[in-house]
Tab-separated table of C-alpha atoms in Angstrom:
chain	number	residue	atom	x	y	z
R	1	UNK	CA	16.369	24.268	7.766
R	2	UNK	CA	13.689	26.123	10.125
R	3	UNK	CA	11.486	28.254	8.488
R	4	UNK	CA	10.772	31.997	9.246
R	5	UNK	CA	8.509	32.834	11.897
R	6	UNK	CA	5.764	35.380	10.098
R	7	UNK	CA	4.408	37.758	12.373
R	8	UNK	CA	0.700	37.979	13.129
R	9	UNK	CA	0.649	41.441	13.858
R	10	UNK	CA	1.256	42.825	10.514
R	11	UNK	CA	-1.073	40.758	8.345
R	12	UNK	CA	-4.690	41.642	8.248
R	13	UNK	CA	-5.795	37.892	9.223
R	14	UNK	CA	-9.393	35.833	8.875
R	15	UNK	CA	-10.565	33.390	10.773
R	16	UNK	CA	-12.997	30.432	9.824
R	17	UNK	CA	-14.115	27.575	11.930
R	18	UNK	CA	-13.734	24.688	9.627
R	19	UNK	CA	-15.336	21.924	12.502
R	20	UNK	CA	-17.044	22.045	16.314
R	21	UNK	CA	-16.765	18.652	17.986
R	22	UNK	CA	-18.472	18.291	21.168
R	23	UNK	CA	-16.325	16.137	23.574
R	24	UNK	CA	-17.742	13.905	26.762
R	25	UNK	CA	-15.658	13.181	29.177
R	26	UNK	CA	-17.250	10.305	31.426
R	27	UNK	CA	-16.827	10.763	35.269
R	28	UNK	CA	-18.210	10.119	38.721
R	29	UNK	CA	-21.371	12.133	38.643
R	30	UNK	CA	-21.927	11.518	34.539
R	31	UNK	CA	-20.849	13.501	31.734
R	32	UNK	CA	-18.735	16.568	31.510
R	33	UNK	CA	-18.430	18.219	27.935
R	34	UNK	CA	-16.149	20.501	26.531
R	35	UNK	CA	-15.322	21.510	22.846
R	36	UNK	CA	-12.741	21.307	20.216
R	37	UNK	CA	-12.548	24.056	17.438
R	38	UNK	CA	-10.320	23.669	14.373
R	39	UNK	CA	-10.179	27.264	12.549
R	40	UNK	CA	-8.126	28.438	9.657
R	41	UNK	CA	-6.891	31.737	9.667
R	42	UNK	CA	-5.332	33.656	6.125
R	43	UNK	CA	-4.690	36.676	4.609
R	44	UNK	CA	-5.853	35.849	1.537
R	45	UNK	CA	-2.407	36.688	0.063
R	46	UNK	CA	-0.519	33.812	0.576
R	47	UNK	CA	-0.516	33.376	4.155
R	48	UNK	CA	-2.424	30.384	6.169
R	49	UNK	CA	-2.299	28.681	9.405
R	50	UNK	CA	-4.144	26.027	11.227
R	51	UNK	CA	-5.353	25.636	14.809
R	52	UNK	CA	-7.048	23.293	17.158
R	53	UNK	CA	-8.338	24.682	20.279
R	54	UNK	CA	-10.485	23.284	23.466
R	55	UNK	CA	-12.218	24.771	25.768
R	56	UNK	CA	-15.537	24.651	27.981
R	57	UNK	CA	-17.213	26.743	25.689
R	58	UNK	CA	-17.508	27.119	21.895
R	59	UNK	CA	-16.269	30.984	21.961
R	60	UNK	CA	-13.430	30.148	24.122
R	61	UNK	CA	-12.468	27.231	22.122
R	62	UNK	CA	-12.849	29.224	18.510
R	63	UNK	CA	-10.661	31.852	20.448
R	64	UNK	CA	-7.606	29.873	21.659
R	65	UNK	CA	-7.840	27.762	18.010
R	66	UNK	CA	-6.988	31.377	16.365
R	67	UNK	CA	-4.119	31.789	18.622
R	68	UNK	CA	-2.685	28.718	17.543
R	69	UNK	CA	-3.285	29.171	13.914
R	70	UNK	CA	-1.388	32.570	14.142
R	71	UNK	CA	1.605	30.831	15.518
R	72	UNK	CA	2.199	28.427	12.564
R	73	UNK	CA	1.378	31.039	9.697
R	74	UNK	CA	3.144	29.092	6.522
R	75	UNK	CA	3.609	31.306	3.469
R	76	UNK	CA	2.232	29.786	0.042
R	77	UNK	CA	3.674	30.561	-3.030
R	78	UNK	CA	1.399	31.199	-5.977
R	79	UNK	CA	1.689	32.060	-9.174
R	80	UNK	CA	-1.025	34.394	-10.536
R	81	UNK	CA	-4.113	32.703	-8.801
R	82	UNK	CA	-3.724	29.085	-8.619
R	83	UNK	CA	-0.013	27.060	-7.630
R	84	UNK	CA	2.743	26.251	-9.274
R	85	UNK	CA	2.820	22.450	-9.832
R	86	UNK	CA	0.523	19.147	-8.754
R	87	UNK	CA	1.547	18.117	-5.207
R	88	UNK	CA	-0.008	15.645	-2.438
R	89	UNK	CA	0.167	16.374	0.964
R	90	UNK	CA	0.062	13.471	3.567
R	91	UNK	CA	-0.803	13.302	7.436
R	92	UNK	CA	-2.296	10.054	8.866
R	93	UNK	CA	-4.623	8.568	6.979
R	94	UNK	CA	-5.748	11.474	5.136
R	95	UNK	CA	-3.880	12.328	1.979
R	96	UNK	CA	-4.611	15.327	-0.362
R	97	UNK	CA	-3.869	16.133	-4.178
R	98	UNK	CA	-3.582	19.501	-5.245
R	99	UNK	CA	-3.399	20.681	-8.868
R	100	UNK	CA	-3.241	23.818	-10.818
R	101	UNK	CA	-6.001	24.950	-12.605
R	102	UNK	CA	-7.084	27.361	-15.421
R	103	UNK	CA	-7.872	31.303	-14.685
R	104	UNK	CA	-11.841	31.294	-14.118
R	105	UNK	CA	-12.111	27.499	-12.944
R	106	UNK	CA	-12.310	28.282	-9.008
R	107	UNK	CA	-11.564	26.410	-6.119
R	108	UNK	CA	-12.921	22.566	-6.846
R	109	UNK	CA	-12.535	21.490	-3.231
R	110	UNK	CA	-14.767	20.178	-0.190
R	111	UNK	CA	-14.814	19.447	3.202
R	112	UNK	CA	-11.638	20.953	4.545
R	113	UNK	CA	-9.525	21.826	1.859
R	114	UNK	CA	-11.618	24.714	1.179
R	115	UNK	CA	-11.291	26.775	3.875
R	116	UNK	CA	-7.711	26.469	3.853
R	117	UNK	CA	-7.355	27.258	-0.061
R	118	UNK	CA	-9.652	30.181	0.599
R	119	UNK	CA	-8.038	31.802	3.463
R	120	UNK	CA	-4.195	31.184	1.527
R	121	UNK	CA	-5.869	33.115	-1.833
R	122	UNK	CA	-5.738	30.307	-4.166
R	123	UNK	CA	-8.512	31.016	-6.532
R	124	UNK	CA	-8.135	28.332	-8.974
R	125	UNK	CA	-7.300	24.860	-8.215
R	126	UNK	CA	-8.494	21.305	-8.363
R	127	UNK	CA	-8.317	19.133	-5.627
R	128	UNK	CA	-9.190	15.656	-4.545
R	129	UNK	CA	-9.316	14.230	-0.671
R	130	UNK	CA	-7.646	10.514	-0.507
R	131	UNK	CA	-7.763	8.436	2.312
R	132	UNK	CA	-9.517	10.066	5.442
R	133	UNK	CA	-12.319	12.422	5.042
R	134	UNK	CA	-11.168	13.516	9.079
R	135	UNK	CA	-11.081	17.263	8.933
R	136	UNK	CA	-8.289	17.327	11.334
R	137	UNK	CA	-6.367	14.765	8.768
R	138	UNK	CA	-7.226	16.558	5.961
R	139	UNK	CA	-6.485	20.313	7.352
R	140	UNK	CA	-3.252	19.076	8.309
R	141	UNK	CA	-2.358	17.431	4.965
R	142	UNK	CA	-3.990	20.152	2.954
R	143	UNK	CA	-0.869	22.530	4.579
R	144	UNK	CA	1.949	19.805	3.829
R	145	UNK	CA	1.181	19.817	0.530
R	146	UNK	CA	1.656	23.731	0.449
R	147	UNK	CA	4.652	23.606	2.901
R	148	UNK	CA	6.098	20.851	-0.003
R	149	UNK	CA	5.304	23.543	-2.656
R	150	UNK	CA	7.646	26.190	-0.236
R	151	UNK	CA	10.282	23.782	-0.408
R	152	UNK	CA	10.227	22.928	-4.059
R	153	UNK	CA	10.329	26.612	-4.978
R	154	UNK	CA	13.631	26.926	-2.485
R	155	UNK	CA	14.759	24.316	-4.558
R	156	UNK	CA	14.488	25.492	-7.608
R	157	UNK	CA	15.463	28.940	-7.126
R	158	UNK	CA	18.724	27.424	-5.661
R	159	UNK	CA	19.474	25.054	-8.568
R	160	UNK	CA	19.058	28.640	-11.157
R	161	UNK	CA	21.397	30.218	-9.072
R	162	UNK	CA	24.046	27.526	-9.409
R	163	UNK	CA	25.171	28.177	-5.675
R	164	UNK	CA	27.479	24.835	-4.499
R	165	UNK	CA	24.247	24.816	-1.553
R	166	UNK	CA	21.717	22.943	-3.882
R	167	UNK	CA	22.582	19.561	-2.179
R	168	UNK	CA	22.497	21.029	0.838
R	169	UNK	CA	18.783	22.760	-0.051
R	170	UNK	CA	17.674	19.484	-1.337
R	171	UNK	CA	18.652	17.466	1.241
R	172	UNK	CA	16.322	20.491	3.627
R	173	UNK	CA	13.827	20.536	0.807
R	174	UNK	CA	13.180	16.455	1.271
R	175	UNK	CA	13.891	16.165	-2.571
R	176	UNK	CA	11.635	13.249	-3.439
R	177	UNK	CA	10.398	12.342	-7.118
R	178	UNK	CA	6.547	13.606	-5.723
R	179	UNK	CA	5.800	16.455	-8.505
């Protein structure tokens, strides 16, 4: 079960670089360098992408890294300002737990979960980073957890309606015992 494409064009998008890596390359003559970008972009209603982008030069780098991250816009689903449920997201070594907070506690994150709460709107959470402290880990498993939260609320919506498709939807959702 693919999920919809969301188109860039419509949404009124930031961007934030989240990390600038400087790269060396070792050949003949001695060193050539080029950069790495990672940059979240959101709405700050619910929509959030991540991209990696390398260049030559920092701009050029930030630049392409936005042109990925508008190409895999996910759409979270909140409920006032915070989530729905307590979910980890995994990728690599770097795992992330995400819970719902309170109105008025704020985002409780660091290092790259932030950016990534920020840009989707979330505006209270706690979170904790397991594992990896890699920003390129923990961007990535910061957005499976809210991809998992898309897929639980397919899930559930299906299993209200009744519809004979629930084992079907489960079976796309990944239905694991995680929440």
């Amino acid at each position: 079960m693919a999920e919809t494409k969301i188109d860039p064009s419509v949404l009124e998008l930031n961007d934030r670089v989240v990390s600038i890596n400087r790269v060396a390359k070792v050949v003949k003559g001695g060193r050539r360098f080029s950069f790495t970008a990672l940059v979240v972009v959101g709405d700050g209603r619910g929509h959030v992408g991540v991209g990696l982008g390398k260049a030559h030069e920092v701009p050029e780098a930030i630049r392409k890294a936005v042109e990925h991250a508008k190409k895999d816009l996910i759409f979270v689903p909140l409920k006032d300002t915070t989530i729905q449920c307590e979910i980890t997201g995994h990728f690599g070594a770097g795992r992330v737990f995400l819970k719902p907070a309170v109105p008025g506690t704020g985002v409780i994150a660091g290092g790259a979960v932030r950016p990534v709460l920020e840009a989707a709107g979330v505006q209270d959470i706690l979170t904790k980073t397991l594992g990896s402290n890699n920003p390129h880990n923990v961007l990535k498993a910061t957005i499976d957890a809210l991809r998992q939260l898309k897929r639980l609320q397919d899930l559930h919506a299906a299993r209200r309606r009744g519809d004979g498709n629930t084992v079907m939807v489960e079976e796309a959702a990944g239905a694991r015992a995680e929440a």
